[in-house]
Coordinates of C-alpha atoms in Angstrom, one line a residue:
Chain A
M1 CA -20.7 -5.8 7.2
L2 CA -18.8 -4.2 4.1
N3 CA -18.1 -6.0 1.1
L4 CA -15.9 -4.4 -1.3
I5 CA -15.9 -6.2 -4.4
I6 CA -13.0 -5.0 -6.6
A7 CA -14.6 -5.6 -10.1
D8 CA -12.7 -6.4 -13.7
A9 CA -8.9 -6.3 -11.8
E10 CA -6.4 -6.3 -14.2
L11 CA -4.8 -9.3 -12.6
E12 CA -4.3 -12.2 -14.7
L13 CA -1.5 -14.9 -16.1
I14 CA 0.3 -14.1 -19.2
P15 CA -2.2 -14.5 -21.8
A16 CA -1.7 -17.5 -24.2
D17 CA -0.9 -15.4 -27.1
M18 CA 2.3 -13.9 -25.3
V19 CA 3.6 -16.5 -24.2
E20 CA 6.1 -17.1 -27.1
D21 CA 6.9 -13.4 -26.5
Y22 CA 11.0 -13.4 -26.3
A23 CA 10.7 -10.8 -23.3
I24 CA 8.4 -12.7 -21.7
R25 CA 10.6 -15.8 -22.0
K26 CA 13.6 -14.3 -20.8
H27 CA 11.8 -12.9 -17.7
A28 CA 10.0 -16.9 -16.8
K29 CA 13.3 -18.1 -17.5
K30 CA 14.7 -16.0 -14.6
R31 CA 11.9 -16.6 -12.4
N32 CA 12.5 -20.5 -13.5
K33 CA 8.7 -20.8 -14.1
P34 CA 6.9 -21.9 -17.3
A35 CA 5.6 -18.4 -18.8
K36 CA 2.0 -19.3 -19.1
E37 CA 2.4 -19.7 -14.9
I38 CA 3.7 -16.2 -14.6
I39 CA 2.0 -13.2 -13.5
L40 CA 1.2 -10.6 -16.1
D41 CA 3.0 -7.2 -14.7
S42 CA 3.4 -4.3 -17.3
N43 CA 6.1 -3.1 -14.4
F44 CA 8.1 -6.0 -16.1
M45 CA 6.4 -6.4 -19.1
H46 CA 5.4 -2.8 -20.7
G47 CA 7.0 -3.5 -23.8
A48 CA 5.6 -6.9 -24.2
I49 CA 2.4 -6.0 -23.4
E50 CA 2.4 -3.2 -25.9
R51 CA 3.1 -5.6 -28.5
Y52 CA 0.3 -7.8 -28.4
Y53 CA -2.3 -5.0 -27.1
P54 CA -1.2 -1.8 -28.5
G55 CA -2.1 0.9 -25.7
K56 CA -3.0 -1.4 -22.9
S57 CA 0.3 -1.8 -21.2
N58 CA -0.8 1.3 -18.4
R59 CA -4.2 -0.6 -17.9
M60 CA -3.1 -4.4 -18.4
G61 CA -1.2 -6.6 -16.3
R62 CA -1.7 -4.3 -12.4
P63 CA -1.1 -6.5 -10.1
D64 CA 0.6 -3.7 -8.1
I65 CA -2.4 -2.1 -7.5
I66 CA -4.3 -5.2 -6.5
Y67 CA -1.5 -5.5 -3.8
I68 CA -1.6 -2.4 -2.6
L69 CA -5.4 -2.3 -1.9
L70 CA -5.0 -5.9 -0.1
Q71 CA -2.6 -4.4 2.3
V72 CA -4.8 -1.2 3.3
A73 CA -8.2 -3.2 3.2
L74 CA -6.7 -6.7 5.5
E75 CA -4.5 -4.5 7.7
S76 CA -7.5 -2.3 8.5
I77 CA -9.2 -2.0 11.8
L78 CA -12.4 -2.4 10.3
N79 CA -11.3 -6.3 8.9
K80 CA -9.6 -7.0 12.2
K81 CA -13.1 -6.3 13.9
D82 CA -14.5 -9.1 10.9
Q83 CA -16.5 -6.5 9.5
L84 CA -14.9 -6.6 5.9
R85 CA -14.9 -9.0 3.2
V86 CA -13.1 -8.4 -0.1
F87 CA -13.5 -10.3 -3.7
V88 CA -11.3 -9.8 -6.4
H89 CA -13.0 -10.0 -9.9
T90 CA -10.9 -9.9 -12.5
R91 CA -11.4 -9.3 -16.0
N92 CA -11.1 -12.6 -17.5
N93 CA -13.8 -13.0 -14.4
D94 CA -11.9 -15.3 -12.3
I95 CA -13.3 -14.6 -8.7
I96 CA -10.9 -14.8 -5.9
Q97 CA -12.6 -15.3 -2.4
I98 CA -10.2 -14.5 0.4
N99 CA -10.3 -15.4 3.8
P100 CA -10.6 -12.0 6.4
E101 CA -7.8 -14.2 8.4
T102 CA -5.0 -14.1 5.3
R103 CA -1.9 -12.2 5.9
I104 CA -0.9 -10.4 2.7
P105 CA 2.8 -11.2 2.8
K106 CA 4.1 -8.0 3.0
S107 CA 7.0 -8.2 0.2
Y108 CA 5.9 -7.6 -3.1
N109 CA 7.9 -10.3 -5.0
R110 CA 6.2 -13.1 -2.2
F111 CA 3.3 -11.6 -3.2
I112 CA 3.3 -12.5 -6.9
G113 CA 4.4 -15.6 -6.2
L114 CA 1.5 -16.0 -3.8
M115 CA -0.9 -15.1 -6.5
E116 CA 0.9 -17.3 -9.0
D117 CA 0.8 -20.0 -6.4
L118 CA -3.3 -19.2 -6.5
F119 CA -4.0 -19.4 -10.0
K120 CA -2.1 -22.3 -10.5
K121 CA -3.7 -24.5 -7.6
R122 CA -7.0 -22.7 -7.3
E123 CA -6.9 -22.7 -4.2
I124 CA -4.1 -21.5 -0.8
R125 CA -5.1 -23.4 2.3
S126 CA -3.2 -23.1 6.2
G127 CA -4.1 -26.4 7.6
E128 CA -7.5 -26.8 7.3
R129 CA -8.4 -23.1 6.2
V130 CA -9.0 -21.7 3.0
L131 CA -7.1 -18.1 2.4
L132 CA -7.8 -17.9 -1.0
S133 CA -9.4 -19.7 -3.5
I134 CA -10.2 -19.0 -6.9
S135 CA -13.7 -19.8 -8.8
E136 CA -15.1 -18.6 -12.3
G137 CA -18.2 -15.7 -12.7
H138 CA -19.4 -12.7 -13.3
V139 CA -19.9 -9.5 -11.0
E140 CA -23.1 -10.0 -10.6
D141 CA -22.7 -13.4 -9.1
V142 CA -20.1 -12.1 -6.3
A143 CA -22.8 -9.1 -5.7
N144 CA -25.4 -12.1 -5.3
Q145 CA -23.5 -14.0 -3.1
T146 CA -23.2 -11.1 -0.2
A147 CA -27.2 -10.4 -0.7
A148 CA -26.6 -6.8 0.3
K149 CA -27.4 -3.5 -1.3
V150 CA -25.5 -2.6 -4.3
V151 CA -23.5 0.3 -4.6
V152 CA -21.2 1.1 -7.6
L153 CA -18.1 3.6 -7.2
S154 CA -16.9 5.2 -10.6
P155 CA -15.6 9.1 -12.1
R156 CA -19.2 8.6 -13.8
G157 CA -21.4 8.4 -11.0
N158 CA -23.6 11.0 -8.9
K159 CA -20.8 13.0 -7.0
S160 CA -21.5 12.6 -3.5
K161 CA -20.0 12.8 -0.3
V162 CA -18.9 9.0 1.6
G163 CA -20.8 9.8 4.2
E164 CA -24.1 10.0 2.0
I165 CA -23.3 7.1 0.6
I166 CA -22.9 4.8 3.5
Q167 CA -25.4 6.3 6.3
S168 CA -26.6 2.7 8.3
P169 CA -24.7 -0.3 9.7
D170 CA -26.4 -2.6 7.6
D171 CA -24.5 -4.3 5.5
L172 CA -23.9 -3.1 2.3
T173 CA -21.4 -4.2 -1.0
I174 CA -19.2 -1.3 -2.7
I175 CA -17.8 -2.3 -6.0
I176 CA -14.9 -0.8 -7.3
G177 CA -12.6 -0.7 -10.1
G178 CA -9.7 -2.5 -9.9
F179 CA -7.8 -0.4 -12.9
S180 CA -5.6 2.3 -13.0
E181 CA -7.5 3.7 -16.3
G182 CA -10.8 3.8 -18.1
D183 CA -13.8 2.4 -17.3
Y184 CA -15.5 -1.0 -15.9
L185 CA -15.6 -3.6 -18.7
S186 CA -18.5 -5.8 -16.8
N187 CA -22.2 -4.4 -16.7
V188 CA -21.7 -3.3 -13.2
Y189 CA -23.9 0.1 -13.3
D190 CA -26.8 -2.1 -13.9
L191 CA -26.3 -3.7 -10.5
G192 CA -27.0 -0.7 -8.5
K193 CA -26.7 3.2 -8.4
S194 CA -23.3 4.8 -8.8
Y195 CA -21.3 7.3 -7.1
S196 CA -18.5 9.4 -7.5
I197 CA -16.7 10.4 -3.8
F198 CA -14.1 13.2 -5.3
D199 CA -13.8 15.5 -8.0
E200 CA -10.6 13.9 -9.5
E201 CA -9.4 10.6 -10.0
L202 CA -8.5 8.3 -7.2
T203 CA -5.8 5.4 -6.8
I204 CA -8.3 2.3 -6.1
W205 CA -7.2 2.0 -2.6
S206 CA -7.8 5.6 -2.3
V207 CA -11.2 4.9 -2.3
A208 CA -11.4 1.5 -0.4
L209 CA -9.7 3.4 2.2
E210 CA -12.4 6.0 2.3
T211 CA -15.5 3.8 2.4
I212 CA -13.3 1.5 5.1
A213 CA -13.0 4.6 7.1
E214 CA -16.7 5.2 7.0
Y215 CA -17.6 2.4 7.9
E216 CA -15.6 2.0 10.8
R217 CA -17.4 5.2 11.8
V218 CA -20.8 4.1 11.4
L219 CA -20.3 0.7 13.2
K220 CA -18.5 3.3 15.9
L221 CA -15.4 0.9 15.6
V222 CA -13.0 4.2 16.0
Chain B
M1 CA -2.4 20.7 8.0
L2 CA -1.9 17.5 9.3
N3 CA 2.0 16.6 9.4
L4 CA 2.6 12.9 9.5
I5 CA 6.4 12.4 10.9
I6 CA 7.1 8.7 10.6
A7 CA 10.0 8.3 13.1
D8 CA 12.6 5.7 13.0
A9 CA 11.9 4.4 10.0
E10 CA 13.6 1.6 9.1
L11 CA 14.7 3.3 5.6
E12 CA 19.1 3.0 5.2
L13 CA 21.4 1.8 2.6
I14 CA 23.3 -1.2 3.6
P15 CA 25.5 -0.4 6.7
A16 CA 29.0 -0.5 6.6
D17 CA 29.8 -3.0 8.5
M18 CA 27.7 -5.2 5.7
V19 CA 29.0 -4.4 2.5
E20 CA 31.4 -7.3 1.8
D21 CA 28.8 -10.0 3.5
Y22 CA 28.9 -12.1 0.3
A23 CA 24.8 -12.2 -0.1
I24 CA 25.3 -8.3 -0.3
R25 CA 28.0 -8.2 -2.9
K26 CA 25.6 -10.8 -4.7
H27 CA 22.9 -8.7 -4.5
A28 CA 24.5 -5.4 -5.3
K29 CA 26.4 -7.6 -8.4
K30 CA 22.8 -8.3 -9.8
R31 CA 21.2 -4.6 -9.2
N32 CA 24.6 -3.5 -10.6
K33 CA 25.5 -0.5 -8.0
P34 CA 27.9 -0.5 -5.4
A35 CA 26.8 -2.3 -2.0
K36 CA 27.0 1.1 0.3
E37 CA 24.4 2.4 -2.1
I38 CA 21.5 -0.5 -2.2
I39 CA 18.5 0.0 0.3
L40 CA 19.2 -2.3 2.9
D41 CA 15.5 -4.9 2.5
S42 CA 15.1 -7.4 4.8
N43 CA 12.8 -8.9 2.3
F44 CA 15.8 -10.1 0.3
M45 CA 18.9 -9.5 3.1
H46 CA 17.1 -11.6 5.8
G47 CA 20.2 -13.9 6.2
A48 CA 22.6 -10.9 5.7
I49 CA 21.3 -8.7 8.7
E50 CA 20.6 -11.7 10.5
R51 CA 24.6 -12.6 10.5
Y52 CA 25.3 -8.7 11.5
Y53 CA 22.8 -7.8 14.0
P54 CA 21.4 -11.1 15.1
G55 CA 17.7 -11.3 16.1
K56 CA 17.1 -7.7 13.9
S57 CA 16.3 -9.1 10.9
N58 CA 12.4 -9.0 11.2
R59 CA 12.7 -4.6 12.2
M60 CA 15.9 -4.0 9.9
G61 CA 15.7 -2.8 6.2
R62 CA 11.7 -2.6 6.0
P63 CA 11.1 -0.1 2.8
D64 CA 8.6 -1.7 1.9
I65 CA 6.3 -0.5 4.7
I66 CA 7.5 3.0 4.2
Y67 CA 6.3 2.5 0.9
I68 CA 2.9 1.4 1.4
L69 CA 2.5 4.2 3.8
L70 CA 3.4 6.7 1.2
Q71 CA 1.2 5.3 -1.3
V72 CA -1.8 5.5 0.9
A73 CA -0.2 9.1 2.6
L74 CA 0.3 10.7 -0.6
E75 CA -2.9 9.2 -3.0
S76 CA -5.3 10.6 0.0
I77 CA -8.0 13.4 -0.5
L78 CA -6.3 14.9 2.1
N79 CA -3.0 15.4 0.2
K80 CA -4.7 16.1 -2.9
K81 CA -6.4 18.9 -0.7
D82 CA -3.0 20.1 -0.3
Q83 CA -3.4 19.5 3.7
L84 CA -1.0 16.7 4.5
R85 CA 2.9 17.0 4.7
V86 CA 4.7 14.1 5.2
F87 CA 7.8 13.3 6.5
V88 CA 10.3 10.4 7.2
H89 CA 12.9 10.5 9.7
T90 CA 15.3 7.4 10.0
R91 CA 16.9 5.3 12.0
N92 CA 19.6 7.2 11.7
N93 CA 18.5 10.4 12.0
D94 CA 18.0 11.3 8.5
I95 CA 15.1 13.0 7.4
I96 CA 13.0 13.0 4.1
Q97 CA 11.2 15.8 3.0
I98 CA 8.6 15.2 0.9
N99 CA 6.7 17.3 -1.6
P100 CA 3.3 17.2 -1.3
E101 CA 3.2 16.7 -5.3
T102 CA 5.8 13.7 -5.5
R103 CA 3.9 11.1 -7.3
I104 CA 5.4 7.7 -5.8
P105 CA 6.2 5.1 -8.1
K106 CA 3.6 2.4 -8.2
S107 CA 6.3 -0.4 -8.8
Y108 CA 8.3 -1.4 -5.8
N109 CA 11.4 -1.7 -7.7
R110 CA 11.2 1.4 -8.7
F111 CA 10.5 2.7 -5.4
I112 CA 13.8 1.6 -4.4
G113 CA 15.4 2.8 -7.0
L114 CA 14.2 6.2 -6.1
M115 CA 15.2 6.1 -2.7
E116 CA 18.9 4.9 -3.9
D117 CA 18.8 7.7 -5.9
L118 CA 17.7 10.1 -3.0
F119 CA 20.6 9.0 -0.6
K120 CA 23.3 9.4 -3.3
K121 CA 21.7 12.9 -4.8
R122 CA 20.7 14.0 -1.4
E123 CA 17.8 15.4 -3.7
I124 CA 15.0 14.4 -6.2
R125 CA 14.3 17.2 -8.5
S126 CA 11.7 17.9 -11.8
G127 CA 12.9 21.0 -13.3
E128 CA 12.7 24.0 -10.7
R129 CA 10.6 21.9 -8.1
V130 CA 12.3 19.9 -5.2
L131 CA 10.6 16.2 -4.9
L132 CA 12.7 14.8 -2.2
S133 CA 15.0 16.0 0.0
I134 CA 17.0 14.5 2.5
S135 CA 19.1 16.2 5.2
E136 CA 20.5 15.4 8.8
G137 CA 18.1 15.9 12.0
H138 CA 16.7 14.9 14.8
V139 CA 12.1 14.0 15.3
E140 CA 12.4 16.9 17.5
D141 CA 13.8 18.9 14.5
V142 CA 10.8 18.3 12.3
A143 CA 8.5 18.6 15.1
N144 CA 9.4 21.6 15.9
Q145 CA 9.7 22.3 11.6
T146 CA 5.7 22.1 11.7
A147 CA 5.3 24.7 14.7
A148 CA 2.0 22.3 15.8
K149 CA 0.6 20.5 18.8
V150 CA 2.4 17.3 18.6
V151 CA 0.8 13.9 19.6
V152 CA 2.8 10.4 19.2
L153 CA 0.9 7.3 18.6
S154 CA 1.8 4.0 20.8
P155 CA 0.8 0.7 21.7
R156 CA 2.1 1.9 24.6
G157 CA -0.1 5.4 24.5
N158 CA -3.6 6.1 26.2
K159 CA -6.2 4.2 24.9
S160 CA -8.4 6.5 22.4
K161 CA -10.4 7.2 19.8
V162 CA -9.2 8.6 16.9
G163 CA -12.1 11.5 16.7
E164 CA -10.8 12.3 20.6
I165 CA -7.5 12.8 19.4
I166 CA -8.1 14.6 16.2
Q167 CA -11.2 17.1 17.5
S168 CA -10.3 20.6 15.6
P169 CA -9.3 21.5 12.4
D170 CA -6.0 23.4 13.6
D171 CA -3.3 22.5 12.5
L172 CA -1.7 19.1 14.3
T173 CA 2.1 16.7 13.9
I174 CA 1.3 13.2 14.7
I175 CA 4.6 10.7 15.2
I176 CA 3.8 7.2 13.9
G177 CA 6.4 4.9 14.2
G178 CA 8.2 3.9 10.9
F179 CA 9.1 0.3 12.1
S180 CA 7.0 -3.4 12.0
E181 CA 7.8 -4.1 16.0
G182 CA 9.0 -3.1 19.2
D183 CA 9.4 0.7 20.3
Y184 CA 10.9 4.2 19.1
L185 CA 14.7 4.3 19.3
S186 CA 14.6 8.3 19.8
N187 CA 12.5 10.3 22.6
V188 CA 9.5 10.5 21.0
Y189 CA 7.4 10.5 24.3
D190 CA 9.1 13.5 25.0
L191 CA 7.5 15.8 22.5
G192 CA 4.0 15.6 23.3
K193 CA 1.1 13.1 24.7
S194 CA 1.1 9.5 23.5
Y195 CA -1.6 7.6 22.4
S196 CA -2.7 4.3 21.2
I197 CA -5.9 4.0 18.9
F198 CA -6.6 0.4 19.0
D199 CA -6.4 -2.9 21.2
E200 CA -4.1 -5.0 18.6
E201 CA -0.9 -3.3 17.5
L202 CA -1.5 -2.1 13.6
T203 CA 0.7 -1.9 10.6
I204 CA 1.9 2.3 9.8
W205 CA -0.1 2.2 6.8
S206 CA -3.2 1.4 8.8
V207 CA -2.6 4.1 12.2
A208 CA -1.5 6.4 9.1
L209 CA -5.0 6.2 7.4
E210 CA -7.2 6.3 10.4
T211 CA -5.6 10.0 11.0
I212 CA -6.0 11.1 7.1
A213 CA -9.3 9.9 7.6
E214 CA -10.8 11.5 10.7
Y215 CA -8.7 14.6 9.6
E216 CA -10.5 14.9 6.4
R217 CA -13.6 14.6 8.1
V218 CA -12.7 16.9 10.5
L219 CA -12.0 19.1 7.3
K220 CA -15.3 18.2 5.9
L221 CA -13.3 17.3 3.0
V222 CA -15.6 13.7 2.7

């Protein structure tokens, strides 16, 4: 089993101090929801984020990169063969557990709606099955839950080929940063050795893609 | 060089016979553009597509899957090492040539805006460089342009491991369907041998991911 922990993901509802911002209120009105129940999205709220968190409007509010990552991971052959688990840990220490059978909506707008539902109801069910659930916790809690060797991917880590990091079909837990720039907020470097798989920065789904493809090959699935 | 041709992609402007539809007109008004200059998007125009093309509302108007595919392909290590070319051929025989240095907008809405600009202006430039251009042509025109061996991926093809399809660093052209269900509209099966890489249907970006990952490994890039 390959466990991917997306750590410090920039996925959250509108922070309390921002709910009275005029642009946020306008956006909430258009969405027909209270501002505090809306996902922070820098694609639409760049100016508002900049007013409250100067210099952070590229990093904060990035559900878009989580959306693409989940499309890549959950539609992979590795996931269809039930050998992948994906966990999203957020900057606010929320942990999203994802049932591998979950079909992430292809529409970005519907994905945002699903995340808003999840933050509000704390779980999304399909009949008896829990597809998504959210709880409080730190990266190390998820890492411990997976009970496997932990590896941290980071541009700061030792340069290695992905084939050197993933060499056996043993269970493995890989931590990938859920943000578009900067470094981890959590103390992930204490959890395992850190590696860098490429000499330039990669999007988080490109990192996920490489680890998934490598593990599929070690398992001889492709 | 790996050439990916996304064939018969369901990417087009609102068809002429749909521009007077009330839902399309409403959508166009909200977007502040003439209806004929808007990308057909089943995520927002499902009912309208069903009125004009009954039974086609899941297949037609799927810029969303092209968006995810381009994020996967252009952000890959293979592309960053300049060993990937991506061409999008559409159901209407438009051919989109993509400069490998193009950064596809992370925001889905901005991606749609970019595609609308492209269909209107026929090319998108950044200074002197052409990033995206559109011309008329068939899948075989693109395949001939690449001047490499052609392979067609299709659930109808011979079951094979992706490592059997991609065995050498020679230039290779792989055709992937740019649609979410059904079969190719173009006569792609005449262009090369066809293979299926998995026993269930895969999303188009999962197919692209596997071919990109395999070619990276043959080139020893990862």
